[in-house]
Tab-separated table of C-alpha atoms and ligand atoms in Angstrom:
chain	number	residue	atom	x	y	z
A	1	MET	CA	24.817	3.250	-11.503
A	2	LYS	CA	24.400	2.036	-7.918
A	3	SER	CA	22.179	4.377	-5.921
A	4	THR	CA	22.201	5.046	-2.191
A	5	LYS	CA	18.487	5.860	-2.363
A	6	ARG	CA	15.887	3.448	-0.995
A	7	ALA	CA	14.141	1.284	-3.573
A	8	ILE	CA	10.385	1.683	-3.102
A	9	ILE	CA	9.763	-0.788	-5.968
A	10	ARG	CA	12.000	-3.671	-6.986
A	11	ALA	CA	11.294	-5.712	-10.093
A	12	SER	CA	13.258	-8.863	-10.656
A	13	ASN	CA	13.458	-10.889	-13.864
A	14	LEU	CA	10.178	-9.401	-15.048
A	15	CYS	CA	8.532	-10.874	-18.138
A	16	ARG	CA	5.130	-10.240	-19.717
A	17	THR	CA	3.965	-12.407	-22.551
A	18	TYR	CA	0.742	-11.729	-24.420
A	19	SER	CA	-0.895	-14.710	-26.061
A	20	SER	CA	-3.246	-14.597	-28.974
A	21	GLY	CA	-4.266	-18.033	-30.233
A	22	SER	CA	-1.053	-20.007	-30.712
A	23	GLU	CA	1.011	-16.795	-31.041
A	24	GLN	CA	3.012	-15.440	-28.134
A	25	PHE	CA	4.458	-11.947	-27.914
A	26	HIS	CA	7.120	-11.129	-25.318
A	27	ALA	CA	6.331	-7.496	-24.464
A	28	ILE	CA	8.666	-7.350	-21.424
A	29	ARG	CA	11.775	-9.533	-21.320
A	30	ASN	CA	13.766	-10.208	-18.140
A	31	VAL	CA	13.676	-6.689	-16.746
A	32	ASN	CA	15.485	-6.001	-13.469
A	33	LEU	CA	14.652	-2.538	-12.238
A	34	ASP	CA	14.537	-0.570	-8.988
A	35	ILE	CA	12.411	2.557	-8.584
A	36	TYR	CA	13.767	4.844	-5.895
A	37	GLU	CA	11.808	6.697	-3.276
A	38	GLY	CA	11.570	10.431	-3.967
A	39	ASP	CA	12.700	10.140	-7.590
A	40	PHE	CA	10.936	11.569	-10.611
A	41	THR	CA	11.508	8.551	-12.848
A	42	VAL	CA	10.687	8.879	-16.537
A	43	ILE	CA	10.336	5.915	-18.888
A	44	MET	CA	10.802	6.530	-22.628
A	45	GLY	CA	11.008	4.304	-25.668
A	46	ASN	CA	9.527	3.783	-29.101
A	47	SER	CA	5.878	2.985	-29.606
A	48	GLY	CA	5.313	-0.678	-28.756
A	49	SER	CA	8.561	-1.007	-26.781
A	50	GLY	CA	6.652	-2.053	-23.630
A	51	LYS	CA	6.439	1.137	-21.533
A	52	SER	CA	2.770	0.859	-20.569
A	53	THR	CA	3.096	-2.874	-19.959
A	54	LEU	CA	5.992	-2.216	-17.588
A	55	LEU	CA	4.043	0.522	-15.789
A	56	TYR	CA	1.058	-1.813	-15.356
A	57	MET	CA	3.231	-4.467	-13.730
A	58	LEU	CA	5.154	-2.085	-11.463
A	59	SER	CA	1.865	-0.609	-10.249
A	60	GLY	CA	-0.042	-3.887	-9.827
A	61	LEU	CA	-2.519	-2.977	-12.584
A	62	ASP	CA	-1.594	-6.106	-14.501
A	63	ARG	CA	-0.125	-9.501	-13.731
A	64	VAL	CA	3.440	-10.528	-14.467
A	65	SER	CA	4.026	-13.634	-16.587
A	66	VAL	CA	7.332	-14.404	-14.873
A	67	GLY	CA	9.323	-12.569	-12.207
A	68	GLU	CA	8.788	-10.776	-8.944
A	69	VAL	CA	7.631	-7.287	-7.959
A	70	TYR	CA	8.306	-5.919	-4.470
A	71	PHE	CA	6.700	-2.736	-3.192
A	72	ASP	CA	8.241	-1.393	-0.009
A	73	ASP	CA	9.921	-4.816	0.401
A	74	GLN	CA	6.616	-6.702	0.207
A	75	ARG	CA	6.058	-9.038	-2.697
A	76	ILE	CA	2.921	-7.937	-4.593
A	77	ASP	CA	2.892	-10.128	-7.707
A	78	GLU	CA	1.528	-13.054	-5.692
A	79	ASN	CA	-1.358	-10.989	-4.274
A	80	ASN	CA	-4.841	-12.320	-4.914
A	81	GLU	CA	-7.394	-10.034	-6.621
A	82	LYS	CA	-8.698	-8.580	-3.358
A	83	GLU	CA	-5.216	-7.916	-1.984
A	84	MET	CA	-4.205	-6.336	-5.277
A	85	ALA	CA	-7.275	-4.056	-5.372
A	86	ASN	CA	-6.550	-3.041	-1.789
A	87	PHE	CA	-2.893	-2.398	-2.646
A	88	ARG	CA	-3.800	-0.253	-5.649
A	89	ALA	CA	-6.382	1.748	-3.719
A	90	ARG	CA	-4.058	2.597	-0.833
A	91	ARG	CA	-0.465	2.600	-2.012
A	92	ILE	CA	-0.398	3.915	-5.570
A	93	GLY	CA	-2.076	6.595	-7.667
A	94	TYR	CA	-2.473	6.140	-11.427
A	95	ILE	CA	-2.920	8.896	-14.005
A	96	TYR	CA	-4.026	7.736	-17.457
A	97	GLN	CA	-3.350	9.400	-20.791
A	98	SER	CA	-7.040	9.033	-21.617
A	99	ILE	CA	-7.882	10.628	-18.244
A	100	ASN	CA	-10.664	8.086	-17.555
A	101	LEU	CA	-12.904	10.107	-15.259
A	102	VAL	CA	-16.324	8.546	-14.623
A	103	PRO	CA	-18.574	10.567	-16.976
A	104	ASP	CA	-21.697	10.473	-14.774
A	105	LEU	CA	-19.925	11.661	-11.622
A	106	THR	CA	-19.042	15.275	-10.889
A	107	ILE	CA	-15.411	16.371	-10.653
A	108	TYR	CA	-15.727	16.319	-6.845
A	109	GLU	CA	-17.257	12.820	-6.834
A	110	ASN	CA	-14.553	11.504	-9.188
A	111	ILE	CA	-11.834	12.819	-6.871
A	112	ALA	CA	-13.536	11.525	-3.710
A	113	LEU	CA	-14.488	8.043	-4.992
A	114	PRO	CA	-11.131	6.242	-4.402
A	115	GLY	CA	-11.105	7.667	-0.869
A	116	TYR	CA	-14.364	5.842	-0.117
A	117	ILE	CA	-13.129	2.697	-1.915
A	118	ALA	CA	-10.065	2.731	0.372
A	119	GLY	CA	-12.397	2.864	3.399
A	120	SER	CA	-11.675	6.424	4.569
A	121	SER	CA	-14.354	8.265	6.570
A	122	THR	CA	-16.600	10.888	4.961
A	123	LYS	CA	-14.876	13.530	7.075
A	124	GLU	CA	-11.397	12.495	5.887
A	125	VAL	CA	-12.458	12.232	2.237
A	126	THR	CA	-14.255	15.592	2.274
A	127	LYS	CA	-11.243	17.372	3.797
A	128	LYS	CA	-8.728	15.786	1.424
A	129	ALA	CA	-10.905	16.268	-1.693
A	130	THR	CA	-11.564	19.915	-0.782
A	131	ASP	CA	-7.826	20.549	-0.248
A	132	LEU	CA	-6.963	18.864	-3.553
A	133	ILE	CA	-9.611	20.819	-5.484
A	134	LYS	CA	-7.975	23.990	-4.186
A	135	ALA	CA	-4.421	22.761	-4.892
A	136	MET	CA	-5.353	21.722	-8.455
A	137	ASP	CA	-7.090	25.046	-9.140
A	138	LEU	CA	-10.462	23.355	-9.659
A	139	GLU	CA	-12.602	25.524	-7.392
A	140	GLY	CA	-15.743	26.395	-9.343
A	141	GLN	CA	-15.497	23.188	-11.382
A	142	GLN	CA	-16.221	20.632	-8.683
A	143	PHE	CA	-19.962	20.313	-9.262
A	144	ARG	CA	-19.621	20.004	-13.030
A	145	LEU	CA	-19.490	16.755	-14.965
A	146	PRO	CA	-16.151	16.025	-16.680
A	147	SER	CA	-17.748	16.785	-20.081
A	148	GLN	CA	-18.460	20.314	-18.847
A	149	THR	CA	-14.778	21.025	-18.115
A	150	SER	CA	-11.638	21.457	-20.239
A	151	GLY	CA	-9.098	18.702	-20.960
A	152	GLY	CA	-6.593	20.367	-18.644
A	153	GLN	CA	-9.154	20.623	-15.842
A	154	GLN	CA	-10.061	16.958	-16.339
A	155	GLN	CA	-6.416	15.883	-16.158
A	156	ARG	CA	-5.898	18.000	-13.008
A	157	ALA	CA	-8.963	16.272	-11.532
A	158	ALA	CA	-7.408	12.922	-12.487
A	159	ILE	CA	-4.227	13.943	-10.626
A	160	ALA	CA	-6.324	14.923	-7.582
A	161	ARG	CA	-8.094	11.544	-7.801
A	162	ALA	CA	-4.709	9.790	-7.895
A	163	LEU	CA	-3.603	11.723	-4.791
A	164	ILE	CA	-6.718	11.299	-2.629
A	165	ASN	CA	-5.286	8.356	-0.668
A	166	SER	CA	-1.808	9.938	-0.303
A	167	PRO	CA	-0.124	7.179	-2.337
A	168	GLU	CA	3.566	6.430	-1.954
A	169	VAL	CA	4.039	6.360	-5.717
A	170	ILE	CA	2.201	8.197	-8.506
A	171	PHE	CA	2.272	6.518	-11.913
A	172	ALA	CA	1.475	8.643	-14.938
A	173	ASP	CA	1.124	7.108	-18.401
A	174	GLU	CA	1.580	9.936	-20.918
A	175	PRO	CA	-0.327	12.395	-18.712
A	176	THR	CA	0.124	15.219	-21.232
A	177	GLY	CA	-0.658	13.133	-24.316
A	178	SER	CA	-4.223	14.387	-24.746
A	179	LEU	CA	-3.550	17.996	-23.697
A	180	ASN	CA	-2.541	21.154	-25.530
A	181	TYR	CA	0.892	22.673	-24.819
A	182	ASP	CA	-0.122	25.008	-21.975
A	183	GLN	CA	-2.303	22.390	-20.295
A	184	GLY	CA	0.556	19.881	-20.588
A	185	VAL	CA	3.065	22.259	-18.998
A	186	ALA	CA	0.599	22.932	-16.142
A	187	VAL	CA	0.282	19.176	-15.480
A	188	LEU	CA	4.082	18.699	-15.598
A	189	ASP	CA	4.509	21.632	-13.210
A	190	ILE	CA	2.103	19.981	-10.753
A	191	LEU	CA	3.961	16.642	-10.941
A	192	THR	CA	7.317	18.433	-10.553
A	193	GLU	CA	6.072	20.345	-7.498
A	194	LEU	CA	4.664	17.171	-5.938
A	195	ASN	CA	8.029	15.495	-6.498
A	196	ARG	CA	9.907	18.449	-4.965
A	197	ASN	CA	7.737	17.877	-1.895
A	198	GLY	CA	8.858	14.242	-1.706
A	199	GLN	CA	6.291	12.407	-3.851
A	200	SER	CA	7.770	9.533	-5.878
A	201	VAL	CA	6.636	9.817	-9.518
A	202	VAL	CA	7.001	7.319	-12.377
A	203	MET	CA	5.963	8.778	-15.730
A	204	VAL	CA	5.884	7.385	-19.254
A	205	THR	CA	6.246	9.946	-22.009
A	206	HIS	CA	7.176	10.307	-25.681
A	207	ASP	CA	7.921	13.984	-25.227
A	208	ILE	CA	11.576	14.938	-24.661
A	209	LYS	CA	10.586	18.251	-23.044
A	210	ALA	CA	8.424	16.361	-20.535
A	211	ALA	CA	11.248	13.866	-19.973
A	212	CYS	CA	13.481	16.778	-18.887
A	213	ARG	CA	11.490	16.770	-15.611
A	214	ALA	CA	13.190	13.491	-14.677
A	215	ASP	CA	15.942	12.975	-12.207
A	216	ARG	CA	16.205	9.462	-13.610
A	217	LEU	CA	15.417	8.455	-17.171
A	218	ILE	CA	15.025	4.845	-18.263
A	219	VAL	CA	14.866	3.885	-21.919
A	220	ILE	CA	13.012	0.723	-22.948
A	221	ARG	CA	13.675	-0.966	-26.261
A	222	ASP	CA	12.010	-4.214	-27.377
A	223	GLY	CA	10.864	-4.992	-23.846
A	224	LYS	CA	14.272	-4.505	-22.225
A	225	VAL	CA	15.995	-1.697	-20.354
A	226	ASN	CA	18.274	-0.191	-22.957
A	227	GLY	CA	19.769	2.833	-21.205
A	228	GLU	CA	19.585	5.077	-18.213
A	229	LEU	CA	20.442	8.690	-17.329
A	230	HIS	CA	20.598	10.498	-14.001
A	231	PHE	CA	20.033	14.209	-13.491
A	232	ASN	CA	19.807	16.678	-10.647
A	233	LYS	CA	16.337	17.838	-9.657
A	234	TYR	CA	14.590	19.742	-12.442
A	235	ASP	CA	15.799	23.227	-13.206
A	236	GLU	CA	14.355	24.990	-16.258
A	237	GLN	CA	17.807	26.359	-17.114
A	238	ASP	CA	19.104	22.833	-17.726
A	239	VAL	CA	16.427	21.979	-20.320
A	240	PRO	CA	18.475	22.628	-23.519
A	241	SER	CA	21.424	20.482	-22.379
A	242	ARG	CA	19.116	17.774	-21.006
A	243	GLU	CA	17.128	17.670	-24.235
A	244	ALA	CA	20.333	17.006	-26.164
A	245	VAL	CA	21.509	14.092	-23.983
A	246	ILE	CA	18.040	12.580	-23.776
A	247	PHE	CA	17.659	12.825	-27.553
A	248	SER	CA	20.972	11.069	-28.163
A	249	LEU	CA	20.156	8.243	-25.737
A	250	VAL	CA	16.589	7.720	-26.991
A	251	SER	CA	17.552	7.901	-30.649
A	252	GLY	CA	20.622	5.703	-30.122
A	253	LYS	CA	22.826	8.460	-31.595
A	254	GLY	CA	24.839	9.031	-28.420
B	301	LIG	N1	-3.354	-7.079	-24.507
B	301	LIG	C1	-2.408	-7.262	-25.426
B	301	LIG	N2	-2.401	-8.357	-26.210
B	301	LIG	C2	-1.433	-8.574	-27.122
B	301	LIG	N3	-0.384	-7.735	-27.319
B	301	LIG	C3	-0.340	-6.623	-26.567
B	301	LIG	C4	-1.339	-6.329	-25.591
B	301	LIG	N4	-1.019	-5.151	-24.987
B	301	LIG	C5	0.113	-4.735	-25.567
B	301	LIG	N5	0.525	-5.613	-26.505
B	301	LIG	C6	1.740	-5.505	-27.335
B	301	LIG	O1	2.852	-5.423	-26.460
B	301	LIG	C7	3.788	-4.471	-26.958
B	301	LIG	C8	4.048	-3.425	-25.892
B	301	LIG	O2	2.864	-2.654	-25.715
B	301	LIG	P1	2.844	-1.375	-24.781
B	301	LIG	O3	1.475	-0.809	-24.826
B	301	LIG	O4	3.415	-1.736	-23.475
B	301	LIG	O5	3.878	-0.435	-25.556
B	301	LIG	P2	4.207	1.100	-25.337
B	301	LIG	O6	5.677	1.215	-25.352
B	301	LIG	O7	3.503	1.625	-24.137
B	301	LIG	O8	3.597	1.717	-26.660
B	301	LIG	P3	2.972	3.161	-26.968
B	301	LIG	O9	4.091	4.141	-26.790
B	301	LIG	O10	2.551	3.053	-28.402
B	301	LIG	O11	1.832	3.381	-26.017
B	301	LIG	C9	3.205	-3.909	-28.246
B	301	LIG	O12	3.791	-4.569	-29.329
B	301	LIG	C10	1.736	-4.229	-28.156
B	301	LIG	O13	1.179	-4.440	-29.430
């Protein structure tokens, strides 16, 4: 479907080939994909279909083998290492399934660190980190090490860390994968609220309930885009009907 929304990311003829010895594996094959500003885009697909690989390339976390990636109309796949690190620090936020907080830094320090890496002043970082700690309901946890907090608190800290530089796009790779049900819902509620306030979100998930948060769903199969659905902004009432259409598209039973 042609969209009137602005493409914040454009990927053209994207390929990613992994080599091991003389073997080559084509994890992403000729993908053409736009990600629209303000959308909550969800990527689903079977294990090994290439979701994480695609997310890495769209976010500049990994190199493309062939193809082009444009972010806000600027080509990023030709960036050198320094330009790419700068791009990642300032323009995107990344939330990992495995959370990946630095174990020896406090929750506050983990959240603040990318602010300093991006070159913000101590005053700016302190204000933003303090606001985010409040918004993510982490007051009282900020001087603890990650190991002294719950999984849900750690993932909320990881979201705060991803937001510290006010990125244009937040990428989340199975952000609820290591959480219990209630913690997962809390994280999805935060991402949904951020998106309602205009934040572009791109999330990979295996969970159909989590995928119901999408206003655009993309299904990947064998490294290719295999289907797409569009929804209105998330409304809890729509979940049962959304679950059914998402299930039929993902399972190929539609
Ligand atoms: N560094 C690598 N070297 C070789 N093959 C890789 C590498 N990383 C991923 N692959 C392969 O590429 C394919 C896509 O992997 P990817 O992690 O993108 O899949 P995924 O859809 O995110 O899977 P999952 O849902 O299980 O996380 C898989 O077959 C995987 O084994």
